[in-house]
Amino acid sequence: MTLTPAVSIRDLSYTYPDGTFALDSVSLELKPGEVLGLVGPNGAGKSTLLLHLNGMLRANGGAVQVMGIPVKPKNYREVRRRVGLVFQNPDDQLFCPTLFEDVAFGPRNLGLQEAEVTARVRASLAAVGLQGLDNKSAHHLSFGQKRRAAIATVLAMQPDVLALDEPTSNLDPRGKRLITELIASFHHARIIVTHDLDLARTLCPRVAVMAQGRVIAEGNPQELFSDHDLLDQAGLR
């Protein structure tokens, strides 16, 4: 029996309203439970690609499906429940007076009963090692704790797919290790945008290399990262 892909991207193209070209006929597929790394230089289109997974950007061409559901306006509510998008800057994701309120924001918007909301908040904070900090303001957390709190906000939605944009950037070695171990512990399908080739080697059995809005190579990270010409082309060496 063929499993429905967690994410299916077909010939996706996008140009920003100011005319900036971002994606050119990108096709990728992610299986349930699979981990895919997206690597490439700044401006390659990696983060733009993530924003198409839950309809934050609307493609100029091509199609995206999440768990077989087309990413179209009529399906945005369901798609956004299924895709947990974690931004590069956690301050973009944490805006409520307390950590509890931040993590509860999504489940409450689903119309869940408060008892279920509370259960999800507790479970999500525990999953990222922030239990007991419910009433703390995100502004008083360390940067590494903010990163984990941002992940908790999407875990509370019980998504099928986690899309993480540069999850270890600006972290000290201990913070990087904690986030890496945390991501590795999940069973969701995961797409990880990163400049960190060591992180990609550690977490991603498969990597797609992007440059100038296109996927220029896809495969095993050990093999791809040994190709010096490829790394030069992608600005990664």
Short mmCIF file of C-alpha atoms in Angstrom, two decimals:
data_model
loop_
_atom_site.label_atom_id
_atom_site.label_comp_id
_atom_site.label_asym_id
_atom_site.label_seq_id
_atom_site.Cartn_x
_atom_site.Cartn_y
_atom_site.Cartn_z
CA MET A 1 0.00 0.00 0.00
CA THR A 2 1.35 3.41 -0.99
CA LEU A 3 1.39 5.93 1.84
CA THR A 4 0.11 9.44 1.22
CA PRO A 5 3.13 11.79 1.28
CA ALA A 6 3.33 14.07 4.29
CA VAL A 7 4.27 16.87 1.87
CA SER A 8 4.10 16.88 -1.91
CA ILE A 9 5.48 19.88 -3.83
CA ARG A 10 5.11 19.92 -7.62
CA ASP A 11 6.63 22.53 -9.94
CA LEU A 12 6.30 25.27 -7.33
CA SER A 13 7.15 28.76 -8.54
CA TYR A 14 6.91 32.08 -6.76
CA THR A 15 7.82 35.71 -7.41
CA TYR A 16 7.47 38.32 -4.67
CA PRO A 17 5.17 41.31 -5.36
CA ASP A 18 8.21 43.57 -5.86
CA GLY A 19 9.36 41.32 -8.69
CA THR A 20 11.99 39.39 -6.74
CA PHE A 21 12.20 35.88 -8.17
CA ALA A 22 12.23 33.27 -5.39
CA LEU A 23 11.23 29.76 -6.55
CA ASP A 24 11.54 28.15 -9.97
CA SER A 25 9.64 24.88 -10.58
CA VAL A 26 10.62 23.21 -7.30
CA SER A 27 9.45 19.61 -6.77
CA LEU A 28 10.02 17.70 -3.54
CA GLU A 29 8.29 14.97 -1.58
CA LEU A 30 8.42 14.11 2.11
CA LYS A 31 7.19 10.80 3.51
CA PRO A 32 5.49 10.48 6.91
CA GLY A 33 8.17 10.41 9.61
CA GLU A 34 10.94 11.34 7.18
CA VAL A 35 13.50 14.10 7.84
CA LEU A 36 14.56 16.31 4.92
CA GLY A 37 17.22 19.01 5.10
CA LEU A 38 17.08 22.11 2.89
CA VAL A 39 20.50 23.72 2.51
CA GLY A 40 21.78 26.53 0.35
CA PRO A 41 22.94 30.16 0.46
CA ASN A 42 20.87 33.13 1.59
CA GLY A 43 18.32 33.96 -1.08
CA ALA A 44 18.13 30.39 -2.40
CA GLY A 45 14.40 30.21 -1.63
CA LYS A 46 14.52 27.85 1.35
CA SER A 47 12.47 29.93 3.81
CA THR A 48 10.12 31.02 1.02
CA LEU A 49 9.46 27.35 0.32
CA LEU A 50 8.50 26.72 3.96
CA LEU A 51 5.99 29.58 3.87
CA HIS A 52 4.10 27.81 1.08
CA LEU A 53 3.48 24.74 3.23
CA ASN A 54 0.67 26.39 5.19
CA GLY A 55 -0.45 29.07 2.77
CA MET A 56 1.41 32.04 4.24
CA LEU A 57 2.52 32.62 0.65
CA ARG A 58 0.46 31.67 -2.42
CA ALA A 59 2.33 30.20 -5.37
CA ASN A 60 2.38 31.73 -8.83
CA GLY A 61 2.50 28.22 -10.26
CA GLY A 62 2.60 24.59 -9.22
CA ALA A 63 0.93 22.85 -6.30
CA VAL A 64 1.53 21.86 -2.68
CA GLN A 65 -0.29 19.17 -0.73
CA VAL A 66 -0.01 18.30 2.96
CA MET A 67 -1.22 14.80 3.91
CA GLY A 68 -3.07 14.75 0.61
CA ILE A 69 -4.82 18.08 1.29
CA PRO A 70 -4.22 20.80 -1.33
CA VAL A 71 -2.81 23.98 0.19
CA LYS A 72 -5.58 26.30 -0.96
CA PRO A 73 -7.54 29.03 0.87
CA LYS A 74 -10.53 26.79 1.57
CA ASN A 75 -8.19 24.31 3.33
CA TYR A 76 -5.92 26.76 5.20
CA ARG A 77 -7.43 26.05 8.62
CA GLU A 78 -6.87 22.31 8.33
CA VAL A 79 -3.46 22.64 6.67
CA ARG A 80 -2.22 25.04 9.36
CA ARG A 81 -3.20 22.53 12.00
CA ARG A 82 -1.21 19.85 10.23
CA VAL A 83 1.95 21.89 9.55
CA GLY A 84 3.85 23.30 12.51
CA LEU A 85 6.02 26.14 11.16
CA VAL A 86 8.81 27.27 13.50
CA PHE A 87 10.28 30.62 12.46
CA GLN A 88 13.99 31.43 12.58
CA ASN A 89 13.38 34.20 15.11
CA PRO A 90 11.41 32.87 18.11
CA ASP A 91 10.28 36.39 19.01
CA ASP A 92 8.07 36.23 15.90
CA GLN A 93 6.24 33.31 17.51
CA LEU A 94 6.06 34.37 21.18
CA PHE A 95 3.87 37.42 21.79
CA CYS A 96 1.59 36.65 24.77
CA PRO A 97 2.05 37.74 28.42
CA THR A 98 3.00 34.23 29.59
CA LEU A 99 4.42 31.07 28.12
CA PHE A 100 1.16 29.27 28.89
CA GLU A 101 -0.79 31.78 26.81
CA ASP A 102 1.70 31.51 23.93
CA VAL A 103 1.39 27.72 23.75
CA ALA A 104 -2.38 27.82 24.31
CA PHE A 105 -2.97 30.33 21.50
CA GLY A 106 -3.20 27.78 18.67
CA PRO A 107 -5.32 25.16 20.45
CA ARG A 108 -7.75 27.85 21.61
CA ASN A 109 -8.14 29.02 18.03
CA LEU A 110 -9.15 25.47 17.17
CA GLY A 111 -12.07 25.89 19.57
CA LEU A 112 -10.91 23.19 21.97
CA GLN A 113 -12.28 22.91 25.50
CA GLU A 114 -10.08 24.60 28.11
CA ALA A 115 -9.27 21.28 29.80
CA GLU A 116 -7.89 19.97 26.49
CA VAL A 117 -6.00 23.22 25.91
CA THR A 118 -4.37 22.97 29.33
CA ALA A 119 -3.44 19.32 28.75
CA ARG A 120 -1.82 20.17 25.43
CA VAL A 121 0.09 23.10 26.91
CA ARG A 122 1.46 20.98 29.77
CA ALA A 123 2.43 18.13 27.43
CA SER A 124 4.08 20.45 24.90
CA LEU A 125 6.12 22.34 27.50
CA ALA A 126 7.23 19.05 29.03
CA ALA A 127 8.23 17.74 25.61
CA VAL A 128 10.68 20.63 25.15
CA GLY A 129 11.96 20.64 28.75
CA LEU A 130 10.17 23.81 29.87
CA GLN A 131 7.70 22.32 32.34
CA GLY A 132 7.04 24.53 35.32
CA LEU A 133 7.61 27.76 33.35
CA ASP A 134 3.94 28.25 32.40
CA ASN A 135 3.62 31.67 34.01
CA LYS A 136 6.98 33.02 32.90
CA SER A 137 7.13 35.68 30.21
CA ALA A 138 8.98 34.68 27.05
CA HIS A 139 10.93 37.93 27.38
CA HIS A 140 12.60 36.49 30.48
CA LEU A 141 13.73 33.27 28.81
CA SER A 142 17.18 32.62 27.39
CA PHE A 143 17.43 32.51 23.61
CA GLY A 144 17.71 28.72 23.67
CA GLN A 145 14.62 28.48 25.88
CA LYS A 146 12.76 30.76 23.47
CA ARG A 147 13.67 28.40 20.63
CA ARG A 148 12.23 25.46 22.55
CA ALA A 149 9.15 27.48 23.53
CA ALA A 150 8.51 28.31 19.86
CA ILE A 151 8.62 24.59 19.09
CA ALA A 152 6.17 23.96 21.95
CA THR A 153 3.67 26.37 20.38
CA VAL A 154 3.46 24.19 17.27
CA LEU A 155 3.59 20.86 19.13
CA ALA A 156 0.40 21.92 20.93
CA MET A 157 -1.39 21.83 17.58
CA GLN A 158 -0.46 18.14 17.22
CA PRO A 159 0.78 18.58 13.65
CA ASP A 160 1.79 15.90 11.15
CA VAL A 161 4.69 17.96 9.79
CA LEU A 162 7.28 20.15 11.51
CA ALA A 163 8.93 22.81 9.34
CA LEU A 164 11.88 24.41 11.13
CA ASP A 165 13.77 27.43 9.80
CA GLU A 166 17.41 27.55 11.00
CA PRO A 167 16.59 25.93 14.36
CA THR A 168 20.15 26.10 15.74
CA SER A 169 21.25 29.55 14.53
CA ASN A 170 22.66 31.93 17.17
CA LEU A 171 22.81 29.20 19.83
CA ASP A 172 25.79 28.32 21.99
CA PRO A 173 27.12 24.73 21.77
CA ARG A 174 24.93 23.48 24.63
CA GLY A 175 21.82 25.12 23.20
CA LYS A 176 22.59 23.68 19.76
CA ARG A 177 22.99 20.20 21.24
CA LEU A 178 19.69 20.44 23.14
CA ILE A 179 17.76 21.55 20.04
CA THR A 180 19.40 18.88 17.88
CA GLU A 181 18.51 16.14 20.38
CA LEU A 182 14.99 17.52 20.69
CA ILE A 183 14.35 17.50 16.93
CA ALA A 184 15.83 14.01 16.66
CA SER A 185 13.39 12.74 19.30
CA PHE A 186 10.29 13.65 17.28
CA HIS A 187 8.41 11.20 15.08
CA HIS A 188 6.79 13.83 12.84
CA ALA A 189 7.77 14.37 9.23
CA ARG A 190 10.37 17.14 9.47
CA ILE A 191 11.73 19.71 7.00
CA ILE A 192 14.76 21.55 8.34
CA VAL A 193 16.19 24.65 6.69
CA THR A 194 19.80 25.10 7.78
CA HIS A 195 23.22 26.48 6.84
CA ASP A 196 24.75 24.08 9.37
CA LEU A 197 26.05 21.11 7.39
CA ASP A 198 26.90 19.22 10.58
CA LEU A 199 23.27 19.53 11.70
CA ALA A 200 22.09 18.30 8.30
CA ARG A 201 24.46 15.31 8.50
CA THR A 202 23.27 14.48 12.02
CA LEU A 203 19.51 14.78 11.51
CA CYS A 204 18.76 14.37 7.82
CA PRO A 205 19.11 11.09 5.92
CA ARG A 206 18.17 13.10 2.80
CA VAL A 207 19.13 16.64 1.83
CA ALA A 208 18.01 18.94 -0.97
CA VAL A 209 20.52 21.59 -2.04
CA MET A 210 18.94 24.83 -3.28
CA ALA A 211 20.43 27.72 -5.24
CA GLN A 212 18.73 30.57 -7.10
CA GLY A 213 15.26 29.23 -6.39
CA ARG A 214 15.89 25.72 -7.69
CA VAL A 215 16.77 22.32 -6.24
CA ILE A 216 20.16 21.60 -7.83
CA ALA A 217 20.90 18.31 -6.03
CA GLU A 218 19.14 15.86 -3.76
CA GLY A 219 20.39 12.79 -1.90
CA ASN A 220 22.53 11.48 0.95
CA PRO A 221 24.27 14.33 2.80
CA GLN A 222 27.58 12.45 3.13
CA GLU A 223 27.81 12.11 -0.63
CA LEU A 224 26.53 15.59 -1.48
CA PHE A 225 28.78 17.35 1.02
CA SER A 226 31.83 15.56 -0.42
CA ASP A 227 31.17 17.18 -3.80
CA HIS A 228 33.27 20.34 -3.64
CA ASP A 229 32.01 21.67 -6.96
CA LEU A 230 28.43 21.35 -5.73
CA LEU A 231 29.24 23.09 -2.45
CA ASP A 232 30.94 25.92 -4.34
CA GLN A 233 27.93 26.28 -6.64
CA ALA A 234 25.63 26.44 -3.60
CA GLY A 235 27.87 28.78 -1.59
CA LEU A 236 28.25 26.23 1.19
CA ARG A 237 31.99 25.50 1.26
#
